[in-house]
């Protein structure tokens, strides 16, 4: 990664962006590999969705307990800790594929994501701030987060189909992205947190609460976040199942491409959403979410890969607009002295979408059929989107 021709401040933020991306890549490497684990370990779709949901538990727990850690020990230290947990999760997946260790590996990868998300986002923003590039910082963080989540399945899917040891090589590739030769420049990146008072001060259970005066607009935003993550969770947890059972395509590469397109569309929409008002972005997202989900249902019913790709792209756009606008709304309406606990409440609602609906879909796939699960998800997301839209439209626009 040669950044010698780039200005120092920009070079530092690009390095952190790269490492942020690399950690997020590692969190989604298992996505196209679940079909392999299912065959080897005789796992039901329900078990696969629970394995996936464990990741969300790791992220949420880390955000709640260690969410302020980088404010007290520095951004660089927490980014390094995230890299260490990312490498550890890769080692767990490489050395074993037993069910228990799959749970452990996913939980550890959730910890890495929880650590890096807040610390790296703040780090990039602070490195870009002296140059007056806060909007650029937001784009870099968005691309690193969603882009990394999308690249993980793509890399793993290609390697699973074309390289030996499909449950080993993808994780080795993920760890290669974090080689010490890449990490060394991080130690020359300036720390942006001035006063640091140690680990103990940075470990505490984040308060969660929503002031009464903002509960109605918060509810709309939280519902939109939950619906967005429900679509992400269903598609990534069951991508292999959708292709193998619904479309009769067992290619791990295809599963990786489908997941990549979902996250790529979401990343592009998040960047574009910055040009729209929060209200407009929310409505656009809440309109695209159910449409994309319905198209996915049609794809499963018709066994059509092109239709599935259209559904994933439309759904991804919905996720990007809805999530970006909803988070901006929450940050904007929260009283400054309670912003942390309000944003925490929003993320809890969003990550519920990665757990309960996804596991429920796994139950339906196991006990009924994939099509039934897809229809149930479409109805669920449509109801949530309609409810959130009604609440958002009733709210008087700012100004």
Coordinates of N, CA and C in Angstrom, one line a residue, residues 17 68 91 98 113 126-127 146 150 198 226-227 276 287 300 307 312 329 371:
X17 N -8.5 4.3 7.1 CA -9.6 3.8 6.3 C -9.4 2.4 5.8
X68 N -16.9 3.9 24.6 CA -16.2 5.1 24.8 C -14.7 4.9 25.1
X91 N -8.0 -16.9 13.0 CA -7.3 -18.1 13.5 C -8.3 -19.1 14.0
X98 N -15.7 -26.8 14.0 CA -16.7 -27.4 14.8 C -17.8 -26.4 15.1
X113 N -15.6 -5.8 15.2 CA -16.4 -4.8 14.5 C -16.8 -3.7 15.5
X126 N -11.2 13.0 12.8 CA -10.3 13.9 13.5 C -9.0 14.2 12.7
X127 N -8.6 13.2 11.9 CA -7.5 13.3 11.0 C -7.8 14.2 9.9
X146 N -19.3 -0.1 4.9 CA -20.1 -0.9 4.0 C -19.3 -1.6 2.9
X150 N -19.0 -5.6 2.2 CA -19.3 -6.2 0.9 C -18.2 -7.0 0.3
X198 N -6.7 6.2 30.7 CA -6.6 4.8 31.0 C -7.8 4.0 30.7
X226 N -34.2 -0.9 12.2 CA -34.4 -2.3 12.4 C -34.8 -3.0 11.1
X227 N -35.6 -2.3 10.3 CA -36.0 -2.9 9.0 C -34.8 -3.0 8.1
X276 N -29.3 14.8 0.6 CA -30.7 14.9 0.7 C -31.0 15.3 2.2
X287 N -39.3 3.6 1.1 CA -40.0 3.1 -0.1 C -39.2 2.0 -0.8
X300 N -37.1 -15.7 -5.7 CA -37.1 -17.0 -5.1 C -38.2 -17.8 -5.7
X307 N -33.4 -11.5 -11.4 CA -34.4 -10.8 -10.6 C -33.9 -10.6 -9.2
X312 N -31.8 -7.3 -4.7 CA -30.7 -6.9 -3.8 C -30.2 -5.5 -4.0
X329 N -31.0 11.7 11.8 CA -32.2 12.2 12.5 C -32.0 12.0 14.0
X371 N -39.4 -20.0 0.6 CA -40.3 -19.0 0.0 C -41.2 -18.5 1.1

